[in-house]
PDB file of C-alpha atoms in Angstrom:
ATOM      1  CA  UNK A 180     -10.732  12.751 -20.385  1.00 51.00           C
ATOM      2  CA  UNK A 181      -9.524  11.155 -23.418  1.00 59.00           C
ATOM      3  CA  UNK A 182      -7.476   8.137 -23.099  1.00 66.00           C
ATOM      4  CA  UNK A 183      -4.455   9.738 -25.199  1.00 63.00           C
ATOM      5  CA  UNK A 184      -4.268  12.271 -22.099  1.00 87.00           C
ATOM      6  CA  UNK A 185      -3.899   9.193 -19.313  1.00 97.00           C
ATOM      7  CA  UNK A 186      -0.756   7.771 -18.730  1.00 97.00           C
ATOM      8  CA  UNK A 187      -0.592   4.273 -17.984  1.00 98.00           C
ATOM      9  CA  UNK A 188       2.555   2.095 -16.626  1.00 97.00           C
ATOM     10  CA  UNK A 189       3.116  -1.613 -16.983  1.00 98.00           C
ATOM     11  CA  UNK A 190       4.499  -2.657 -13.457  1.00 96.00           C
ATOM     12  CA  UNK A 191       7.236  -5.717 -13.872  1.00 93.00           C
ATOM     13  CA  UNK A 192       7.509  -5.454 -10.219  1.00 96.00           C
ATOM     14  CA  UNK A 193       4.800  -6.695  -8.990  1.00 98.00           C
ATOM     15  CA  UNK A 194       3.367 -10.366  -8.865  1.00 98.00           C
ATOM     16  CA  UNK A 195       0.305 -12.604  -7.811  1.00 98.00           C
ATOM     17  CA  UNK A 196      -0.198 -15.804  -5.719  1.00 98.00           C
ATOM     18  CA  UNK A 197      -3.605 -17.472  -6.558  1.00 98.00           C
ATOM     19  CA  UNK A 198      -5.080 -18.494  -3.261  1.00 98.00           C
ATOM     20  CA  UNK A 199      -7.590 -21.216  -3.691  1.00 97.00           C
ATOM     21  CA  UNK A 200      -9.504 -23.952  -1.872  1.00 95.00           C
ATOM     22  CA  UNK A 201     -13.255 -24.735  -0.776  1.00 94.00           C
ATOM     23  CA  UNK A 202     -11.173 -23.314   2.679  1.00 95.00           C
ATOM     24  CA  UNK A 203      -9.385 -20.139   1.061  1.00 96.00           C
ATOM     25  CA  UNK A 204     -11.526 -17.375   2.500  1.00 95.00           C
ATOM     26  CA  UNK A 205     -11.601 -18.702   6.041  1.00 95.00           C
ATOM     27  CA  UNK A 206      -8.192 -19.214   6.056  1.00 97.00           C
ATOM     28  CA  UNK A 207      -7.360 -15.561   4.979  1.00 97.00           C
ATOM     29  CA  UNK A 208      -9.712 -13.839   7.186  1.00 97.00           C
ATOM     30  CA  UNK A 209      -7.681 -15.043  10.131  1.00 96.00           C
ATOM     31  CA  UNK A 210      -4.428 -13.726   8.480  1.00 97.00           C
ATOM     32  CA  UNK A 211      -5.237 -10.149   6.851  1.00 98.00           C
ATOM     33  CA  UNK A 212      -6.346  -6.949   8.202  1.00 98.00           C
ATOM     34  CA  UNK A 213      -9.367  -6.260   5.764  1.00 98.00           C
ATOM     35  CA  UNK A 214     -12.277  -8.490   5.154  1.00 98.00           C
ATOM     36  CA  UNK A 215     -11.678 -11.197   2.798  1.00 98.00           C
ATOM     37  CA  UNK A 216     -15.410 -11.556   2.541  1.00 97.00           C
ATOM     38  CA  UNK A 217     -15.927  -7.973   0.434  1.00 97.00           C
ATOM     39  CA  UNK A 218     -13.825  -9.511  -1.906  1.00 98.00           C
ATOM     40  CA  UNK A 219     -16.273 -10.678  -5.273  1.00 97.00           C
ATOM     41  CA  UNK A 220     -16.273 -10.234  -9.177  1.00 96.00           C
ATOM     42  CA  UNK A 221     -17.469  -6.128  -8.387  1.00 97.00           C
ATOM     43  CA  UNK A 222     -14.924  -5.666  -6.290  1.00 98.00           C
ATOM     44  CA  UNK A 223     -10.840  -5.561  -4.944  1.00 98.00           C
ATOM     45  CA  UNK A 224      -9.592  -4.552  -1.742  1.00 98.00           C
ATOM     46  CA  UNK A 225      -6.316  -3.545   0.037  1.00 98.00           C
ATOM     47  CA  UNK A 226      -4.854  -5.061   3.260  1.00 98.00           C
ATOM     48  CA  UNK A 227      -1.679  -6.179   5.181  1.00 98.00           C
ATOM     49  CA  UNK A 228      -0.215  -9.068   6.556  1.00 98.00           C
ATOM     50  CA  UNK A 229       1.430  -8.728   9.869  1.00 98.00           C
ATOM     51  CA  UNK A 230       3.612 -10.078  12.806  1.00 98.00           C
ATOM     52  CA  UNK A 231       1.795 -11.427  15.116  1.00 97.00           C
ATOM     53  CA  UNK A 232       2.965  -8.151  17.574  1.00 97.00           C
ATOM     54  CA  UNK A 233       1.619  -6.131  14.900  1.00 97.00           C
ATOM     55  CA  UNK A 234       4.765  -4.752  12.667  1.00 98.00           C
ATOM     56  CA  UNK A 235       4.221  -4.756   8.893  1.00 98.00           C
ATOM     57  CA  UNK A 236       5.611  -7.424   6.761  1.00 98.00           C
ATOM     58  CA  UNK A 237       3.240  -7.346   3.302  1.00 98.00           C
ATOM     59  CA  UNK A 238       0.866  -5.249   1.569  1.00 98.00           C
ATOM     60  CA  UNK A 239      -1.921  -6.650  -0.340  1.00 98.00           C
ATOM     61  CA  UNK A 240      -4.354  -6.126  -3.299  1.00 98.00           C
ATOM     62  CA  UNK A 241      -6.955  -9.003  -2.978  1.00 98.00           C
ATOM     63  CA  UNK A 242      -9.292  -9.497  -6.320  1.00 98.00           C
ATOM     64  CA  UNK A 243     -11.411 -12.284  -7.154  1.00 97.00           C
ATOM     65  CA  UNK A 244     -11.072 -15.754  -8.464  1.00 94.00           C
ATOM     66  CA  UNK A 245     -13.744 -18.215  -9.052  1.00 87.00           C
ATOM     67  CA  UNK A 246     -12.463 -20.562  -6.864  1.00 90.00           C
ATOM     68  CA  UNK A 247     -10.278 -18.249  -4.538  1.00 96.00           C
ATOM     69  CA  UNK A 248      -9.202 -15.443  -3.950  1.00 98.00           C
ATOM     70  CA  UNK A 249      -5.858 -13.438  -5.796  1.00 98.00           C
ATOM     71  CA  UNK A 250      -3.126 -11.564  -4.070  1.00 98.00           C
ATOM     72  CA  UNK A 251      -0.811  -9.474  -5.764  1.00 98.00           C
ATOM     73  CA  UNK A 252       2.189  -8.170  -4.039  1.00 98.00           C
ATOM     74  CA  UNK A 253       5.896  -6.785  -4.095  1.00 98.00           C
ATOM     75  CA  UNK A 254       7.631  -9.393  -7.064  1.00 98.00           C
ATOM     76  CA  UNK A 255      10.946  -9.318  -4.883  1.00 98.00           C
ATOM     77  CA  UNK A 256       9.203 -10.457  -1.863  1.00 98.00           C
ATOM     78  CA  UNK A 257       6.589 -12.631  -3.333  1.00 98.00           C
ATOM     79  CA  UNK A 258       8.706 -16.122  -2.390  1.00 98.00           C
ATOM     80  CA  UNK A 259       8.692 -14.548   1.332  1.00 98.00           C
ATOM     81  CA  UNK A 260       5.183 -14.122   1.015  1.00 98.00           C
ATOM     82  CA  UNK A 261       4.176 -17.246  -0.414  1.00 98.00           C
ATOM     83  CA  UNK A 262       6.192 -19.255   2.304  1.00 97.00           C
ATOM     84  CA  UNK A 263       4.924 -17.018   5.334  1.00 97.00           C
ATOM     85  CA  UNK A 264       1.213 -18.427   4.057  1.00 97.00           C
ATOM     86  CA  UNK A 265       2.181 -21.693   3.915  1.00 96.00           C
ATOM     87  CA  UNK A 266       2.888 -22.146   7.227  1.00 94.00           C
ATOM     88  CA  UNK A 267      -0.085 -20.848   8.685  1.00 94.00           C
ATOM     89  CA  UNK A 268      -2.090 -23.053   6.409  1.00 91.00           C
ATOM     90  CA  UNK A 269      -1.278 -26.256   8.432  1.00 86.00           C
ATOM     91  CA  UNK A 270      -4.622 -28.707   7.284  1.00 83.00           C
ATOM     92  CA  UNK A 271      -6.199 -25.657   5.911  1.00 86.00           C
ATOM     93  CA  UNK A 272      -7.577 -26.925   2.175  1.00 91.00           C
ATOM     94  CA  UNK A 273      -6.289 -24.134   0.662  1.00 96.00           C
ATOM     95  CA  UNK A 274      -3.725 -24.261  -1.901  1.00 96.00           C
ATOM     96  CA  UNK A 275      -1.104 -21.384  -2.936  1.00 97.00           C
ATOM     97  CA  UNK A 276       0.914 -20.997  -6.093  1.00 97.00           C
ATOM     98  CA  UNK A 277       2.535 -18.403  -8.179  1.00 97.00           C
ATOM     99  CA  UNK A 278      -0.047 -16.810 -11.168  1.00 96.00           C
ATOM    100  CA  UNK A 279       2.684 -17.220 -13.725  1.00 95.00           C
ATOM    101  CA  UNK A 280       3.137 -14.493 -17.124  1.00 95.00           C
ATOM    102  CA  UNK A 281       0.618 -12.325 -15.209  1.00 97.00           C
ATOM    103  CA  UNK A 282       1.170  -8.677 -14.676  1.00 98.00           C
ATOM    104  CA  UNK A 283      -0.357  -5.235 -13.695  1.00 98.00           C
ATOM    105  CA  UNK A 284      -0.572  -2.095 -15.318  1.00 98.00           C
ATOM    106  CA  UNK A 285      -1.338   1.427 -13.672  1.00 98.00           C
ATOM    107  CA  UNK A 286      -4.045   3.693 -15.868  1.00 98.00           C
ATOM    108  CA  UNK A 287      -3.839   7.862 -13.748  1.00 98.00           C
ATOM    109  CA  UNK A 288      -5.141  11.264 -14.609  1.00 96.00           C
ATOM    110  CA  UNK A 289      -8.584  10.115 -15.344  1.00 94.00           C
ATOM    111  CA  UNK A 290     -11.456   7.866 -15.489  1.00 92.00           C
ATOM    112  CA  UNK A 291     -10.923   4.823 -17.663  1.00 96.00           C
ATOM    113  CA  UNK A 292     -13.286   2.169 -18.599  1.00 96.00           C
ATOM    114  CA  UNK A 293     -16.283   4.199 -17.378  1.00 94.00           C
ATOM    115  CA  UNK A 294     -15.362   2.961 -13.508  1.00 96.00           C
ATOM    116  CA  UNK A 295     -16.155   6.177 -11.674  1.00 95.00           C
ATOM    117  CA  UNK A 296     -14.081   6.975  -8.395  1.00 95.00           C
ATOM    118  CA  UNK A 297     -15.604   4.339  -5.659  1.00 97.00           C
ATOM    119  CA  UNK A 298     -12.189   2.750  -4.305  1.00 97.00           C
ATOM    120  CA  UNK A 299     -12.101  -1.152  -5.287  1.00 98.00           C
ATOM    121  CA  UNK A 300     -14.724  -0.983  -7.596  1.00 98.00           C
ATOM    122  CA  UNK A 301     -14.003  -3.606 -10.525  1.00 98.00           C
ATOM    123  CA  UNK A 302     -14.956  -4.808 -14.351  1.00 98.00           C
ATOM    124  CA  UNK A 303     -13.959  -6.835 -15.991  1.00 97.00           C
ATOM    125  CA  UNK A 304     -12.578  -6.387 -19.688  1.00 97.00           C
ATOM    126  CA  UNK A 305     -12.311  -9.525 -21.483  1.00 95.00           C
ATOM    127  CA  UNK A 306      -9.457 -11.608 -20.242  1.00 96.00           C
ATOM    128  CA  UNK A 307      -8.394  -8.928 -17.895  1.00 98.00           C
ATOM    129  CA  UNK A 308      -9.716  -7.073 -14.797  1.00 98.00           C
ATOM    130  CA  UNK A 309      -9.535  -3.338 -14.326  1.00 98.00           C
ATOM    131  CA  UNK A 310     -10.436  -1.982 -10.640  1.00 98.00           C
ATOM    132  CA  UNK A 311     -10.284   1.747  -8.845  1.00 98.00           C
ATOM    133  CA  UNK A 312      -7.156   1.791  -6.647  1.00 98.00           C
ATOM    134  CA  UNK A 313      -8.612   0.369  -2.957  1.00 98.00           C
ATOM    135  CA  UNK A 314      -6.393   3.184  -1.181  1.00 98.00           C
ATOM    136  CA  UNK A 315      -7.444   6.120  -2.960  1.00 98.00           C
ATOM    137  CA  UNK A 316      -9.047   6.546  -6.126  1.00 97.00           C
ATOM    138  CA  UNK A 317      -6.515   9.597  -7.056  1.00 97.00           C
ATOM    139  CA  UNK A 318      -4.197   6.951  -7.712  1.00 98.00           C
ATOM    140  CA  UNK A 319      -6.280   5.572 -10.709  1.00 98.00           C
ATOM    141  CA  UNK A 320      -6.782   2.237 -12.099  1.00 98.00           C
ATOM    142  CA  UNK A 321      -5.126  -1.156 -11.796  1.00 98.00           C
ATOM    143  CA  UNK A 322      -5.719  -3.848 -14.648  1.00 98.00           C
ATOM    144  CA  UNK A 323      -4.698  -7.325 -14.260  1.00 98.00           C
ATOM    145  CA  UNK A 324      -4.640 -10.242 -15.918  1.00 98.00           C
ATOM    146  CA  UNK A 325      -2.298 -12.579 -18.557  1.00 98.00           C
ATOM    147  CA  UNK A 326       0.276  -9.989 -19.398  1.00 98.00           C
ATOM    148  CA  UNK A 327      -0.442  -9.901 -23.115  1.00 98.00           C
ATOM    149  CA  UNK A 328      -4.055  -9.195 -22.320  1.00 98.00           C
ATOM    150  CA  UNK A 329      -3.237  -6.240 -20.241  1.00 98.00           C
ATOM    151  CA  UNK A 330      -0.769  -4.495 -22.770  1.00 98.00           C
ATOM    152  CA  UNK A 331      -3.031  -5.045 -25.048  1.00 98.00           C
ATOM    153  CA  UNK A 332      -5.857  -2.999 -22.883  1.00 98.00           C
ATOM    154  CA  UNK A 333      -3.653  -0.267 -22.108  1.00 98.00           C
ATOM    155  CA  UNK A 334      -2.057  -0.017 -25.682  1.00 97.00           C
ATOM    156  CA  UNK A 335      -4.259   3.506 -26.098  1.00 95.00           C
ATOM    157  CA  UNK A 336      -2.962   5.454 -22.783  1.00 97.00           C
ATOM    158  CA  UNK A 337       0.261   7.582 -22.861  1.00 97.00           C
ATOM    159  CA  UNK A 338       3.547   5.450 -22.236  1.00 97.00           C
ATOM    160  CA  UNK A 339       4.598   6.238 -18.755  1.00 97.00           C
ATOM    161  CA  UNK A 340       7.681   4.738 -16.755  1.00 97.00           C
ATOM    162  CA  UNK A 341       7.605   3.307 -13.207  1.00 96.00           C
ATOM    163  CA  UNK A 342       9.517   6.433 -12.027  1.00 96.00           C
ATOM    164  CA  UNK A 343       6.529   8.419 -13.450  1.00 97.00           C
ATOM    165  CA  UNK A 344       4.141   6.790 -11.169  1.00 97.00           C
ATOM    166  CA  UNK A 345       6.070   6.406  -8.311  1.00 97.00           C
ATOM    167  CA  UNK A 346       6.186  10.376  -8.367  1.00 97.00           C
ATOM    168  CA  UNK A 347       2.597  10.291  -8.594  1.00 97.00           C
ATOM    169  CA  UNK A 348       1.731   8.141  -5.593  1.00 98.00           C
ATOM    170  CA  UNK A 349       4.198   9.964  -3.636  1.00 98.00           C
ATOM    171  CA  UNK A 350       3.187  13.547  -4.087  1.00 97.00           C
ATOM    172  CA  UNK A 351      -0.178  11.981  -3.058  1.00 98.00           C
ATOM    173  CA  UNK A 352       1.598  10.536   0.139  1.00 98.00           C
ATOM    174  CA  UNK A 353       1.028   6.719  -0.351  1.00 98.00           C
ATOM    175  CA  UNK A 354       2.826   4.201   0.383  1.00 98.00           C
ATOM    176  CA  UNK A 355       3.811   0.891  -1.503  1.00 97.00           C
ATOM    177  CA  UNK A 356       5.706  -1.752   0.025  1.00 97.00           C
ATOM    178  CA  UNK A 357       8.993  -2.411   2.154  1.00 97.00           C
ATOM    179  CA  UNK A 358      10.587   0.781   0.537  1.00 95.00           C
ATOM    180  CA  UNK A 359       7.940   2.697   2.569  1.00 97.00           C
ATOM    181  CA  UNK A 360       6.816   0.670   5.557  1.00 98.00           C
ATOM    182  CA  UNK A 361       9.930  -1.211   7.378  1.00 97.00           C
ATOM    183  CA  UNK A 362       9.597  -4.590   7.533  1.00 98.00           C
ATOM    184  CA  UNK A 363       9.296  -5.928  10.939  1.00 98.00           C
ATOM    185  CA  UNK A 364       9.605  -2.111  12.316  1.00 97.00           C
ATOM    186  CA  UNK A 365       6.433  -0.283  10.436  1.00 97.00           C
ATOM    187  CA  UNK A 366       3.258   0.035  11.867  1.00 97.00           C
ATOM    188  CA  UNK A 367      -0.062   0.353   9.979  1.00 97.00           C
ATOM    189  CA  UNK A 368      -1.665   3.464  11.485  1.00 97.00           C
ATOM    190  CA  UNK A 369       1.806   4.766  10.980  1.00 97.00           C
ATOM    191  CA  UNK A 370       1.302   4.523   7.434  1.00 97.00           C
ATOM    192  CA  UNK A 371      -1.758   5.601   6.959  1.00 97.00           C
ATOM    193  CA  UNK A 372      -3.783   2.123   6.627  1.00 98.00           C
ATOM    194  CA  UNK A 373      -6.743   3.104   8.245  1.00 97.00           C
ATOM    195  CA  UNK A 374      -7.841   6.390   5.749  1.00 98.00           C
ATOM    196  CA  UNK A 375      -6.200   4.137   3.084  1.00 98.00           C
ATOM    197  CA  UNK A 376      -9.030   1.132   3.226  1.00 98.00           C
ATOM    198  CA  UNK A 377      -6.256  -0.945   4.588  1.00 98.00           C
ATOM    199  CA  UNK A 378      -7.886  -1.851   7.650  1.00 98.00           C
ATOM    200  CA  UNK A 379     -11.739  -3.523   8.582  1.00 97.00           C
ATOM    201  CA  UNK A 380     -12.040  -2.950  12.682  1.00 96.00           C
ATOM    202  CA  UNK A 381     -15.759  -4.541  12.634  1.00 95.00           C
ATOM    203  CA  UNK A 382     -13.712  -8.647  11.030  1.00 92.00           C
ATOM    204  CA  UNK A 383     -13.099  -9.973  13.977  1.00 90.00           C
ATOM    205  CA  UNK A 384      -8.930 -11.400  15.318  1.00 95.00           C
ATOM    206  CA  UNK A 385      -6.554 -11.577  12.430  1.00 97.00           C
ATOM    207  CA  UNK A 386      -2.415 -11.742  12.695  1.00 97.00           C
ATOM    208  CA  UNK A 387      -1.415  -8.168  14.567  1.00 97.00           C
ATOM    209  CA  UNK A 388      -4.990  -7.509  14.984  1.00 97.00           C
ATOM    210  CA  UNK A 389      -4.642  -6.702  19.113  1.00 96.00           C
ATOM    211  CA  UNK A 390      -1.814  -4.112  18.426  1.00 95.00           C
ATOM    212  CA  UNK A 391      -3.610  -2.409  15.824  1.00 96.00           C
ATOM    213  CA  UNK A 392      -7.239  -2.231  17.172  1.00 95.00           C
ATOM    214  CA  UNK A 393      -4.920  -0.828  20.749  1.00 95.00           C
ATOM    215  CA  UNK A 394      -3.111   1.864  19.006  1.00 93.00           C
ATOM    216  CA  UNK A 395      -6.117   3.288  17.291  1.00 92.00           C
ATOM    217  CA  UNK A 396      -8.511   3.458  20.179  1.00 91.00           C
ATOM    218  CA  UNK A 397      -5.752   4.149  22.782  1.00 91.00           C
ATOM    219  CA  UNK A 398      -4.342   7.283  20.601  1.00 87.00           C
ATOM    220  CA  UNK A 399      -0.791   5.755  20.330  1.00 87.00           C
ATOM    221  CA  UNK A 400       0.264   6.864  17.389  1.00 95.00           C
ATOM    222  CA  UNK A 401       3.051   9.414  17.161  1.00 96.00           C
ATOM    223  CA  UNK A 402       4.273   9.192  13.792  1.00 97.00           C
ATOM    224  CA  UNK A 403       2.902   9.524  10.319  1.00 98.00           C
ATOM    225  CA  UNK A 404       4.037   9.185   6.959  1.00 98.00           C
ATOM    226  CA  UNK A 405       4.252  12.070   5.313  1.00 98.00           C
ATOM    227  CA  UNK A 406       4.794  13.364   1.718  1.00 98.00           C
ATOM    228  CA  UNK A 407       7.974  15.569   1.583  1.00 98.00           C
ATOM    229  CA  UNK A 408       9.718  17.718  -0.706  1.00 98.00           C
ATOM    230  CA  UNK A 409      14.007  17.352  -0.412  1.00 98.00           C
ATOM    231  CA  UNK A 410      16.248  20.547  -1.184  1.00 98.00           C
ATOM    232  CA  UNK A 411      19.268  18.983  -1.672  1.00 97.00           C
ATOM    233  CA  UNK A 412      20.441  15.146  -2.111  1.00 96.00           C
ATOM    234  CA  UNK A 413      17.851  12.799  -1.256  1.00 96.00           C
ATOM    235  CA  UNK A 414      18.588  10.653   1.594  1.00 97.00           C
ATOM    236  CA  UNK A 415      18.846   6.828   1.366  1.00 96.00           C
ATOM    237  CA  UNK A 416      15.941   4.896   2.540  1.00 96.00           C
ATOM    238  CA  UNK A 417      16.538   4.685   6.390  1.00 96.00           C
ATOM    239  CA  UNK A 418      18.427   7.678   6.874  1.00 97.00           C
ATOM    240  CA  UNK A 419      17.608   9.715  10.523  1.00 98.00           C
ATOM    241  CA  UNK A 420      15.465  13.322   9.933  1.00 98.00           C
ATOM    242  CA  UNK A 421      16.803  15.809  12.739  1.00 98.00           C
ATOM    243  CA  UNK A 422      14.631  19.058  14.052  1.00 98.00           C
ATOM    244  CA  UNK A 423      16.609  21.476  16.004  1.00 97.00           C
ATOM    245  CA  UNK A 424      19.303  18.639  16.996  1.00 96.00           C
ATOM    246  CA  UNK A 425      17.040  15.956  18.154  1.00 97.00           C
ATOM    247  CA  UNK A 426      15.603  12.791  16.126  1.00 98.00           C
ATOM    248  CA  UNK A 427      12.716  13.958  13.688  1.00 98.00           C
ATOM    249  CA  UNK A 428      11.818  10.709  12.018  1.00 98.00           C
ATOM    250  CA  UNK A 429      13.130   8.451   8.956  1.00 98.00           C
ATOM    251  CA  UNK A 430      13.746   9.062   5.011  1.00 98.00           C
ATOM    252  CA  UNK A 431      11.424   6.715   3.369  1.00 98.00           C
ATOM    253  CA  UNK A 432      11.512   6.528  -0.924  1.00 97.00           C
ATOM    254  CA  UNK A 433      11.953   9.538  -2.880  1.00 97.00           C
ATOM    255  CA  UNK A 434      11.860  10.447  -7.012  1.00 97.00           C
ATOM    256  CA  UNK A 435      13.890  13.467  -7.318  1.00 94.00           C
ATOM    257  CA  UNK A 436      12.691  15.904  -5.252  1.00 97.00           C
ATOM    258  CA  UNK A 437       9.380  14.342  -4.238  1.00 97.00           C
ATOM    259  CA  UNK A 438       9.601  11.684  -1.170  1.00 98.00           C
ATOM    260  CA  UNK A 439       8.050   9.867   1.541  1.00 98.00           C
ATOM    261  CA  UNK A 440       9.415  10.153   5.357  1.00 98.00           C
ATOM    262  CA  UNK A 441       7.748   8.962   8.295  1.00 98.00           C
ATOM    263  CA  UNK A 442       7.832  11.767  11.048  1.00 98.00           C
ATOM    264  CA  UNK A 443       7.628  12.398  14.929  1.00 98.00           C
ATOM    265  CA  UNK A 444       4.345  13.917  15.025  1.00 97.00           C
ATOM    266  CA  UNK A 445       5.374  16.446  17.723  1.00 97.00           C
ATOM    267  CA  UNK A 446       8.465  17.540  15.246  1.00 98.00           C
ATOM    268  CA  UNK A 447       6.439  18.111  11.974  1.00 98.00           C
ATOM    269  CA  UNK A 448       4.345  20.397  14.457  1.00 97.00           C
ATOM    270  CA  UNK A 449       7.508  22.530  15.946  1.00 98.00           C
ATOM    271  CA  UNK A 450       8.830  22.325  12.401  1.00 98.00           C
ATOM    272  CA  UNK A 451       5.338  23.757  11.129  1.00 97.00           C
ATOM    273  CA  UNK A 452       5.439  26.478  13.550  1.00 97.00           C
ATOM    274  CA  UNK A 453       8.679  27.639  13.051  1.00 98.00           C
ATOM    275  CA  UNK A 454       8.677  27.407   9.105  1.00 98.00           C
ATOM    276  CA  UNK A 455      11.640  25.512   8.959  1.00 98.00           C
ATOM    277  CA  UNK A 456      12.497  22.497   7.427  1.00 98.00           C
ATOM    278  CA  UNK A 457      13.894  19.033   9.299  1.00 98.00           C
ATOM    279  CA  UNK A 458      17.159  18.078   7.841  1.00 98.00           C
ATOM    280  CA  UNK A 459      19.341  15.367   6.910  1.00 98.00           C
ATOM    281  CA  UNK A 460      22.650  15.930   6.950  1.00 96.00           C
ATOM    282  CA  UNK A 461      22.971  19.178   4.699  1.00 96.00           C
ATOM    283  CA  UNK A 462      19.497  17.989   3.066  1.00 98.00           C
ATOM    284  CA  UNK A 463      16.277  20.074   3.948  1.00 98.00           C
ATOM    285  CA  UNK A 464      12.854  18.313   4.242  1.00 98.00           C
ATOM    286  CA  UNK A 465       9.995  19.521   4.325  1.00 98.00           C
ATOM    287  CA  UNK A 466       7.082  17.529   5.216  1.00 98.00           C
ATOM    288  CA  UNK A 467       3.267  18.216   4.762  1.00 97.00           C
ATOM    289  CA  UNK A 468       0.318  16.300   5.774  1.00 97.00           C
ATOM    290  CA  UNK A 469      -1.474  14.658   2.980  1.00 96.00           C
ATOM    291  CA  UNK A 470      -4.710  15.671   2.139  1.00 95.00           C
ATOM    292  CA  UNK A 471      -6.803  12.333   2.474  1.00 97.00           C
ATOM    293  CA  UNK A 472      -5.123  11.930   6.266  1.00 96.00           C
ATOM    294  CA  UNK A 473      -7.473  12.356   9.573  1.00 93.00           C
ATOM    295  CA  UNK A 474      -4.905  13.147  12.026  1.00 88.00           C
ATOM    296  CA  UNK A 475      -4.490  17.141  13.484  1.00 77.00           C
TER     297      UNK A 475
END
């Protein structure tokens, strides 16, 4: 596809914390849930950090650095981030510190700079990286690096606005950050972390790691996120689903009519059999399973 016909977004919303050290990988293996060691110059990868009971608090892309390793996360919670690291480092020799003037954009609805569709795989591109979304290569391709540089690469694409690719993760049913996954509530399975490269299970103990390896094997999970379509006004982030008077699940984010809500598993499947729609308030939503997920 020509690169006229791809739409590319420059994300102000995001930002990156350079982890480095002769100590940084060891130190982050013990924190995330993927493997800091497939992390090199060919390729990024996607993870979480947790509580140590297991509930969500960050999302992830790791990349490489010579000396460490990069993180780039949610720019509103990126102080929250930062200080969460630095008290786990104790004598670690790691040091952590905000990649200033850096930024991301988002390349969809093709295959730019020859990368194929293997999720994480990465070039580089002069000053900047470019590297197949980690979760699912649908998504498309992330490029990083000194902000100039990465306007510069993505000059050729059509303009597109945050909104624009927020509606195109979300019909794909993927989520990004707090908006999607409460913090201190979510769970990862819940969110689809294990078909979305989120999570290694062969590492070894990381932060929440006990929780999450239980609810896999154990079959514990009972809600998913799901993409949804609203008929009607979308409800806030938060607000209660209902199926046939009893609780159904939570709104997550939406773009018009295209959203995110993470359902009781036994309601999407009542709902599903009875064609009808959960609702919120006068709002009708109807849910549907994406099509990367494993479960049913």
């Amino acid at each position: 596809m020509a690169a006229a016909e791809m739409k590319a977004c420059v994300r102000e919303d995001r930002a990156f914390l350079a982890v480095t050290g002769p100590a940084v990988r060891e130190f982050l293996q013990g924190l995330l849930s993927q493997d800091v060691e497939k992390v090199d110059s060919n390729q990024a990868v996607y993870g979480a950090l947790l509580t140590p009971q297991g509930k969500f608090l960050h999302d992830l892309f790791l990349t490489n650095l010579g000396d460490g390793v990069l993180l780039e996360c949610e720019a509103a919670r990126a102080d929250d981030l930062a200080s969460r690291l630095k008290r786990y480092r104790l004598r670690a020799k790691v040091s952590i510190e905000a990649r200033e003037n850096w930024t991301v954009a988002l390349v969809w609805g093709g295959t730019p700079f020859d990368l194929g569709e293997a999720p994480g795989r990465t070039v580089r591109l002069g000053e900047v990286a470019a590297y197949v979304d980690p979760r699912l290569a649908a998504l498309g391709v992330r490029v990083i690096g000194p902000a100039a540089a990465v306007r510069t690469t993505v000059a050729g694409f059509a303009p597109a606005s945050l909104a624009d690719y927020a509606a195109h993760r979300l019909r794909l049913g993927v989520p990004e950050g707090a908006a999607d996954i409460a913090v201190d509530r979510g769970f990862l399975l819940e969110s689809g972390f294990d078909e979305l490269n989120g999570v290694d299970w062969t590492k070894g103990c990381y932060v929440g790691q006990e929780l999450t390896a239980r609810t896999k094997y154990r079959g514990l999970v009972k809600r998913r996120l799901m993409p949804v379509r609203v008929e009607g006004v979308a409800p806030e982030v938060g607000a209660e689903l209902e199926f046939e008077g009893r609780n159904a699940g939570e709104m997550r984010s939406s773009i018009g009519e295209i959203g995110l809500a993470l359902v009781r598993l036994d309601a999407w499947r009542a709902a599903t059999a009875a064609a009808a729609p959960l609702l919120a308030g006068e709002t009708r939503i109807w849910p549907e399973k994406p099509k990367w997920a494993m479960f049913e």
